[in-house]
mmCIF file of C-alpha atoms in Angstrom:
data_model
loop_
_atom_site.group_PDB
_atom_site.id
_atom_site.type_symbol
_atom_site.label_atom_id
_atom_site.label_comp_id
_atom_site.label_asym_id
_atom_site.label_seq_id
_atom_site.Cartn_x
_atom_site.Cartn_y
_atom_site.Cartn_z
ATOM 1 C CA UNK A 1 -66.128 -13.997 -40.945
ATOM 2 C CA UNK A 2 -65.793 -11.874 -38.180
ATOM 3 C CA UNK A 3 -64.618 -8.288 -38.177
ATOM 4 C CA UNK A 4 -61.687 -7.070 -36.031
ATOM 5 C CA UNK A 5 -62.093 -4.160 -33.688
ATOM 6 C CA UNK A 6 -59.949 -2.559 -31.317
ATOM 7 C CA UNK A 7 -60.423 -4.630 -28.343
ATOM 8 C CA UNK A 8 -60.901 -8.128 -30.128
ATOM 9 C CA UNK A 9 -63.651 -9.492 -33.171
ATOM 10 C CA UNK A 10 -67.304 -8.133 -32.748
ATOM 11 C CA UNK A 11 -68.492 -11.582 -32.803
ATOM 12 C CA UNK A 12 -67.187 -12.029 -29.471
ATOM 13 C CA UNK A 13 -64.634 -14.510 -30.581
ATOM 14 C CA UNK A 14 -60.484 -14.014 -29.318
ATOM 15 C CA UNK A 15 -58.560 -13.254 -32.005
ATOM 16 C CA UNK A 16 -54.935 -14.926 -32.462
ATOM 17 C CA UNK A 17 -52.254 -13.376 -30.520
ATOM 18 C CA UNK A 18 -50.055 -11.470 -33.244
ATOM 19 C CA UNK A 19 -46.335 -12.707 -33.215
ATOM 20 C CA UNK A 20 -43.517 -10.330 -32.531
ATOM 21 C CA UNK A 21 -40.146 -10.799 -33.371
ATOM 22 C CA UNK A 22 -38.118 -11.675 -30.180
ATOM 23 C CA UNK A 23 -35.669 -9.230 -29.455
ATOM 24 C CA UNK A 24 -31.840 -10.212 -29.451
ATOM 25 C CA UNK A 25 -29.927 -10.750 -26.789
ATOM 26 C CA UNK A 26 -26.977 -8.526 -27.240
ATOM 27 C CA UNK A 27 -23.883 -9.712 -27.662
ATOM 28 C CA UNK A 28 -21.045 -8.060 -26.166
ATOM 29 C CA UNK A 29 -17.554 -8.243 -27.080
ATOM 30 C CA UNK A 30 -14.401 -9.245 -25.301
ATOM 31 C CA UNK A 31 -13.528 -6.263 -24.159
ATOM 32 C CA UNK A 32 -16.471 -5.999 -22.257
ATOM 33 C CA UNK A 33 -16.381 -9.375 -20.392
ATOM 34 C CA UNK A 34 -13.187 -8.372 -18.754
ATOM 35 C CA UNK A 35 -12.125 -5.810 -16.465
ATOM 36 C CA UNK A 36 -11.478 -2.655 -17.683
ATOM 37 C CA UNK A 37 -7.287 -1.804 -17.049
ATOM 38 C CA UNK A 38 -6.065 0.493 -14.554
ATOM 39 C CA UNK A 39 -4.623 2.884 -16.658
ATOM 40 C CA UNK A 40 -3.072 4.716 -13.998
ATOM 41 C CA UNK A 41 -3.439 8.403 -12.050
ATOM 42 C CA UNK A 42 -3.893 11.431 -14.692
ATOM 43 C CA UNK A 43 -0.730 12.923 -15.597
ATOM 44 C CA UNK A 44 -2.304 16.443 -13.887
ATOM 45 C CA UNK A 45 -3.026 14.891 -10.861
ATOM 46 C CA UNK A 46 -0.103 13.026 -10.498
ATOM 47 C CA UNK A 47 1.684 15.887 -11.293
ATOM 48 C CA UNK A 48 0.006 18.229 -8.427
ATOM 49 C CA UNK A 49 0.346 15.210 -6.403
ATOM 50 C CA UNK A 50 3.700 15.253 -6.138
ATOM 51 C CA UNK A 51 3.531 19.110 -5.843
ATOM 52 C CA UNK A 52 1.272 19.122 -2.878
ATOM 53 C CA UNK A 53 3.479 16.337 -0.649
ATOM 54 C CA UNK A 54 6.769 17.848 -1.489
ATOM 55 C CA UNK A 55 5.793 21.098 0.141
ATOM 56 C CA UNK A 56 3.914 18.831 3.157
ATOM 57 C CA UNK A 57 7.557 17.318 3.347
ATOM 58 C CA UNK A 58 9.015 20.251 3.549
ATOM 59 C CA UNK A 59 6.349 22.395 5.797
ATOM 60 C CA UNK A 60 7.530 18.769 8.294
ATOM 61 C CA UNK A 61 10.886 18.479 7.519
ATOM 62 C CA UNK A 62 12.309 22.343 7.139
ATOM 63 C CA UNK A 63 14.795 20.676 4.675
ATOM 64 C CA UNK A 64 14.698 20.661 0.597
ATOM 65 C CA UNK A 65 17.211 17.934 1.000
ATOM 66 C CA UNK A 66 15.664 15.855 3.485
ATOM 67 C CA UNK A 67 11.706 16.261 1.689
ATOM 68 C CA UNK A 68 13.574 15.556 -1.574
ATOM 69 C CA UNK A 69 14.876 12.516 -0.258
ATOM 70 C CA UNK A 70 11.305 11.732 1.377
ATOM 71 C CA UNK A 71 9.918 11.943 -1.779
ATOM 72 C CA UNK A 72 12.409 10.132 -4.145
ATOM 73 C CA UNK A 73 11.906 7.071 -1.110
ATOM 74 C CA UNK A 74 8.774 6.769 -1.472
ATOM 75 C CA UNK A 75 8.810 6.671 -5.228
ATOM 76 C CA UNK A 76 11.617 3.681 -4.935
ATOM 77 C CA UNK A 77 9.525 1.942 -2.728
ATOM 78 C CA UNK A 78 5.777 1.814 -3.969
ATOM 79 C CA UNK A 79 8.337 0.893 -7.485
ATOM 80 C CA UNK A 80 9.477 -2.299 -5.472
ATOM 81 C CA UNK A 81 5.538 -2.939 -4.924
ATOM 82 C CA UNK A 82 5.364 -2.264 -8.788
ATOM 83 C CA UNK A 83 8.182 -4.559 -9.874
ATOM 84 C CA UNK A 84 7.111 -7.691 -7.315
ATOM 85 C CA UNK A 85 3.250 -7.356 -8.749
ATOM 86 C CA UNK A 86 4.528 -7.814 -12.509
ATOM 87 C CA UNK A 87 6.599 -10.790 -11.318
ATOM 88 C CA UNK A 88 3.789 -12.772 -9.836
ATOM 89 C CA UNK A 89 1.265 -11.302 -12.519
ATOM 90 C CA UNK A 90 -0.588 -8.952 -10.966
ATOM 91 C CA UNK A 91 0.249 -5.950 -13.198
ATOM 92 C CA UNK A 92 0.940 -3.855 -14.660
ATOM 93 C CA UNK A 93 0.590 -2.117 -11.652
ATOM 94 C CA UNK A 94 0.524 1.157 -11.305
ATOM 95 C CA UNK A 95 1.879 4.042 -8.675
ATOM 96 C CA UNK A 96 -0.981 6.625 -7.196
ATOM 97 C CA UNK A 97 0.522 9.521 -5.190
ATOM 98 C CA UNK A 98 -1.567 10.215 -2.036
ATOM 99 C CA UNK A 99 -0.846 13.894 -0.696
ATOM 100 C CA UNK A 100 0.013 14.218 2.707
ATOM 101 C CA UNK A 101 0.227 10.249 3.080
ATOM 102 C CA UNK A 102 2.568 8.987 0.738
ATOM 103 C CA UNK A 103 1.925 6.386 -2.012
ATOM 104 C CA UNK A 104 0.382 3.397 -3.328
ATOM 105 C CA UNK A 105 1.535 0.612 -5.428
ATOM 106 C CA UNK A 106 -2.068 -0.950 -7.367
ATOM 107 C CA UNK A 107 -2.221 -4.393 -9.771
ATOM 108 C CA UNK A 108 -4.782 -4.854 -12.240
ATOM 109 C CA UNK A 109 -5.416 -7.924 -9.858
ATOM 110 C CA UNK A 110 -5.557 -9.971 -6.534
ATOM 111 C CA UNK A 111 -2.401 -11.852 -5.814
ATOM 112 C CA UNK A 112 -2.898 -16.066 -6.657
ATOM 113 C CA UNK A 113 -1.612 -16.800 -3.395
ATOM 114 C CA UNK A 114 -0.977 -15.389 -0.089
ATOM 115 C CA UNK A 115 2.932 -16.360 -0.353
ATOM 116 C CA UNK A 116 2.781 -14.421 -3.618
ATOM 117 C CA UNK A 117 1.178 -11.437 -1.203
ATOM 118 C CA UNK A 118 3.694 -11.971 1.092
ATOM 119 C CA UNK A 119 6.329 -10.921 -1.550
ATOM 120 C CA UNK A 120 4.680 -8.292 -2.781
ATOM 121 C CA UNK A 121 4.264 -6.526 0.290
ATOM 122 C CA UNK A 122 7.912 -6.993 1.322
ATOM 123 C CA UNK A 123 9.013 -5.836 -1.745
ATOM 124 C CA UNK A 124 8.351 -2.336 -1.281
ATOM 125 C CA UNK A 125 10.771 -1.949 2.030
ATOM 126 C CA UNK A 126 13.517 -4.134 0.836
ATOM 127 C CA UNK A 127 14.041 -2.549 -3.110
ATOM 128 C CA UNK A 128 13.204 1.687 -1.550
ATOM 129 C CA UNK A 129 16.628 1.141 0.663
ATOM 130 C CA UNK A 130 18.053 1.420 -2.710
ATOM 131 C CA UNK A 131 16.782 4.993 -2.690
ATOM 132 C CA UNK A 132 19.189 5.823 0.407
ATOM 133 C CA UNK A 133 22.595 5.184 -1.709
ATOM 134 C CA UNK A 134 23.191 8.716 -3.740
ATOM 135 C CA UNK A 135 22.016 11.095 -0.545
ATOM 136 C CA UNK A 136 24.777 8.445 1.602
ATOM 137 C CA UNK A 137 27.485 9.510 -0.815
ATOM 138 C CA UNK A 138 26.868 12.858 -1.106
ATOM 139 C CA UNK A 139 26.795 13.091 2.685
ATOM 140 C CA UNK A 140 30.111 10.996 3.295
ATOM 141 C CA UNK A 141 31.416 12.742 0.371
ATOM 142 C CA UNK A 142 30.166 16.499 1.232
ATOM 143 C CA UNK A 143 30.365 16.046 4.830
ATOM 144 C CA UNK A 144 26.692 17.417 4.741
ATOM 145 C CA UNK A 145 24.362 16.177 8.068
ATOM 146 C CA UNK A 146 21.377 17.194 5.965
ATOM 147 C CA UNK A 147 22.145 14.584 2.960
ATOM 148 C CA UNK A 148 22.907 11.921 5.750
ATOM 149 C CA UNK A 149 19.506 13.183 7.277
ATOM 150 C CA UNK A 150 17.844 12.662 3.900
ATOM 151 C CA UNK A 151 19.277 8.727 3.728
ATOM 152 C CA UNK A 152 18.343 8.542 7.173
ATOM 153 C CA UNK A 153 14.210 9.339 6.961
ATOM 154 C CA UNK A 154 14.807 6.663 3.689
ATOM 155 C CA UNK A 155 15.465 3.870 5.967
ATOM 156 C CA UNK A 156 12.719 5.165 8.491
ATOM 157 C CA UNK A 157 10.035 5.166 6.050
ATOM 158 C CA UNK A 158 10.756 1.348 5.317
ATOM 159 C CA UNK A 159 11.268 0.548 8.278
ATOM 160 C CA UNK A 160 7.860 2.290 9.812
ATOM 161 C CA UNK A 161 6.315 0.704 6.984
ATOM 162 C CA UNK A 162 6.912 -2.570 8.218
ATOM 163 C CA UNK A 163 5.262 -1.844 11.589
ATOM 164 C CA UNK A 164 2.419 -4.448 11.889
ATOM 165 C CA UNK A 165 -0.639 -1.903 11.936
ATOM 166 C CA UNK A 166 -3.238 -2.336 9.126
ATOM 167 C CA UNK A 167 -2.630 -1.009 5.907
ATOM 168 C CA UNK A 168 1.233 -0.957 6.231
ATOM 169 C CA UNK A 169 3.162 -3.549 4.511
ATOM 170 C CA UNK A 170 4.167 -5.638 7.541
ATOM 171 C CA UNK A 171 0.711 -6.364 8.534
ATOM 172 C CA UNK A 172 0.510 -7.887 4.860
ATOM 173 C CA UNK A 173 3.424 -9.530 5.286
ATOM 174 C CA UNK A 174 3.139 -10.941 9.218
ATOM 175 C CA UNK A 175 -0.730 -10.921 8.907
ATOM 176 C CA UNK A 176 -0.848 -14.213 7.072
ATOM 177 C CA UNK A 177 1.661 -15.952 9.405
ATOM 178 C CA UNK A 178 -0.835 -15.011 12.383
ATOM 179 C CA UNK A 179 -3.727 -16.175 10.366
ATOM 180 C CA UNK A 180 -1.660 -19.456 9.478
ATOM 181 C CA UNK A 181 -2.127 -20.315 13.611
ATOM 182 C CA UNK A 182 -5.288 -18.806 13.653
ATOM 183 C CA UNK A 183 -7.634 -16.312 11.658
ATOM 184 C CA UNK A 184 -8.374 -14.787 14.853
ATOM 185 C CA UNK A 185 -4.929 -14.054 15.981
ATOM 186 C CA UNK A 186 -4.386 -11.758 12.771
ATOM 187 C CA UNK A 187 -6.905 -9.823 13.324
ATOM 188 C CA UNK A 188 -6.052 -9.502 17.628
ATOM 189 C CA UNK A 189 -2.619 -8.765 17.020
ATOM 190 C CA UNK A 190 -3.299 -6.432 14.219
ATOM 191 C CA UNK A 191 -5.884 -4.438 15.611
ATOM 192 C CA UNK A 192 -3.523 -3.978 19.081
ATOM 193 C CA UNK A 193 -0.638 -3.109 17.112
ATOM 194 C CA UNK A 194 -2.549 -0.507 15.320
ATOM 195 C CA UNK A 195 -4.059 0.801 18.198
ATOM 196 C CA UNK A 196 -0.292 1.348 20.065
ATOM 197 C CA UNK A 197 0.360 3.153 16.448
ATOM 198 C CA UNK A 198 -2.376 5.531 16.416
ATOM 199 C CA UNK A 199 -1.125 6.607 20.225
ATOM 200 C CA UNK A 200 2.303 6.448 19.152
ATOM 201 C CA UNK A 201 1.038 9.106 16.554
ATOM 202 C CA UNK A 202 -0.793 10.711 18.905
ATOM 203 C CA UNK A 203 1.719 11.386 21.745
ATOM 204 C CA UNK A 204 4.567 12.520 19.344
ATOM 205 C CA UNK A 205 2.420 14.884 17.658
ATOM 206 C CA UNK A 206 2.206 12.660 14.700
ATOM 207 C CA UNK A 207 -1.500 13.520 14.067
ATOM 208 C CA UNK A 208 -1.899 12.499 10.140
ATOM 209 C CA UNK A 209 -0.428 9.188 10.965
ATOM 210 C CA UNK A 210 -2.588 9.001 13.889
ATOM 211 C CA UNK A 211 -5.802 9.669 12.325
ATOM 212 C CA UNK A 212 -5.026 7.475 9.212
ATOM 213 C CA UNK A 213 -3.793 4.499 11.063
ATOM 214 C CA UNK A 214 -7.126 4.824 13.421
ATOM 215 C CA UNK A 215 -9.302 5.041 10.093
ATOM 216 C CA UNK A 216 -7.176 1.726 9.022
ATOM 217 C CA UNK A 217 -7.807 0.088 12.084
ATOM 218 C CA UNK A 218 -11.475 0.915 12.182
ATOM 219 C CA UNK A 219 -11.934 -0.366 8.749
ATOM 220 C CA UNK A 220 -10.078 -3.574 9.877
ATOM 221 C CA UNK A 221 -12.241 -4.127 12.642
ATOM 222 C CA UNK A 222 -15.418 -3.488 10.350
ATOM 223 C CA UNK A 223 -13.941 -6.219 7.757
ATOM 224 C CA UNK A 224 -13.155 -9.493 10.338
ATOM 225 C CA UNK A 225 -10.922 -12.092 9.675
ATOM 226 C CA UNK A 226 -8.752 -11.249 6.280
ATOM 227 C CA UNK A 227 -8.265 -12.859 3.219
ATOM 228 C CA UNK A 228 -10.798 -15.405 3.248
ATOM 229 C CA UNK A 229 -11.145 -16.031 0.217
ATOM 230 C CA UNK A 230 -7.637 -16.765 -0.712
ATOM 231 C CA UNK A 231 -6.284 -19.893 1.668
ATOM 232 C CA UNK A 232 -3.871 -19.779 4.141
ATOM 233 C CA UNK A 233 -0.149 -19.680 4.055
ATOM 234 C CA UNK A 234 1.199 -23.614 4.222
ATOM 235 C CA UNK A 235 4.086 -24.244 7.469
ATOM 236 C CA UNK A 236 7.133 -23.752 5.181
ATOM 237 C CA UNK A 237 5.290 -20.529 3.735
ATOM 238 C CA UNK A 238 4.661 -19.197 7.002
ATOM 239 C CA UNK A 239 8.424 -19.828 8.393
ATOM 240 C CA UNK A 240 9.982 -17.870 4.804
ATOM 241 C CA UNK A 241 7.448 -15.566 5.742
ATOM 242 C CA UNK A 242 8.633 -14.827 8.716
ATOM 243 C CA UNK A 243 11.877 -15.043 8.467
ATOM 244 C CA UNK A 244 11.733 -12.832 5.502
ATOM 245 C CA UNK A 245 9.980 -10.196 7.306
ATOM 246 C CA UNK A 246 12.269 -10.249 10.630
ATOM 247 C CA UNK A 247 15.327 -9.911 7.877
ATOM 248 C CA UNK A 248 14.103 -6.867 6.062
ATOM 249 C CA UNK A 249 12.544 -5.513 9.045
ATOM 250 C CA UNK A 250 16.775 -5.911 10.306
ATOM 251 C CA UNK A 251 18.178 -4.617 6.991
ATOM 252 C CA UNK A 252 15.907 -1.219 7.469
ATOM 253 C CA UNK A 253 17.334 -0.868 11.338
ATOM 254 C CA UNK A 254 20.441 -1.269 10.082
ATOM 255 C CA UNK A 255 20.701 0.862 7.430
ATOM 256 C CA UNK A 256 18.923 3.714 9.239
ATOM 257 C CA UNK A 257 21.785 3.584 12.014
ATOM 258 C CA UNK A 258 24.306 2.946 9.130
ATOM 259 C CA UNK A 259 23.311 6.666 8.142
ATOM 260 C CA UNK A 260 23.733 8.004 11.052
ATOM 261 C CA UNK A 261 27.000 6.563 11.816
ATOM 262 C CA UNK A 262 29.328 9.168 9.965
ATOM 263 C CA UNK A 263 27.351 11.895 12.417
ATOM 264 C CA UNK A 264 28.733 10.620 15.476
ATOM 265 C CA UNK A 265 32.532 9.329 14.443
ATOM 266 C CA UNK A 266 31.561 6.084 13.613
ATOM 267 C CA UNK A 267 29.922 5.237 17.288
ATOM 268 C CA UNK A 268 27.356 3.128 16.955
ATOM 269 C CA UNK A 269 25.324 3.612 20.591
ATOM 270 C CA UNK A 270 25.443 7.538 19.921
ATOM 271 C CA UNK A 271 23.667 6.604 16.096
ATOM 272 C CA UNK A 272 21.444 4.248 18.233
ATOM 273 C CA UNK A 273 20.159 6.748 20.695
ATOM 274 C CA UNK A 274 20.036 9.498 17.568
ATOM 275 C CA UNK A 275 17.515 6.657 16.064
ATOM 276 C CA UNK A 276 15.455 6.022 18.959
ATOM 277 C CA UNK A 277 14.194 9.745 19.312
ATOM 278 C CA UNK A 278 12.896 9.811 16.228
ATOM 279 C CA UNK A 279 10.390 7.462 17.923
ATOM 280 C CA UNK A 280 9.983 9.926 20.573
ATOM 281 C CA UNK A 281 12.051 6.789 22.857
ATOM 282 C CA UNK A 282 14.855 9.067 25.019
ATOM 283 C CA UNK A 283 16.158 12.356 25.978
ATOM 284 C CA UNK A 284 15.868 15.110 23.744
#
């Protein structure tokens, strides 16, 4: 019989290995296996962000009516994205207000297809035009240029968002159409348009917009070809996407000119010239 010591038996034999109970693999509940739901922006920060955004818009426009119109238009625009996201199974979507930049609609998951992505991106500008209605109504009733300019700026928010420059809605609506032709065509085209948008922002004094778009263009360049994992639009879907994009752009432009018509006595050409001056084109 051997006597057990601290490093083995004293007679030189090796003691049998001591069996230890196997550690049970931790079990996780189903809630740990699924992504946590985005609860949205904290209410306190949402209020602070909205107030900061309102003050910034007043500083830029010098009018509380126009600033309120832009802020209201921003919410309605993002809510259009939210409705579309919920409709195609990306919800429940949330709205975030980003001070000095704008808003963001965020879904719980990516769209199931490129076609759904196009619908979501165009829903914001299309639905956002509804925000013009109360401002046009008050402007026409009270013959108030300030309220009509508020409606004009709402239309311009949605029209500018259709620029095919990342990360604006236009890049997400037109980009997949270009990818259908060739993936590199999307990258080259959006980079070119993004560069022009940055130049426009700098040349017209919209420095914050220029910096924001410039950072997005750099991010696009680093990211490479977009949406490789999502597949591509079919050719019929690409045709419908292009048609919807062009139709939305035309409606937004027409709404902007329409908001200015009461200020020009119904004359289209002066209203059109006023709209061009917003882009820094034409005389002052």
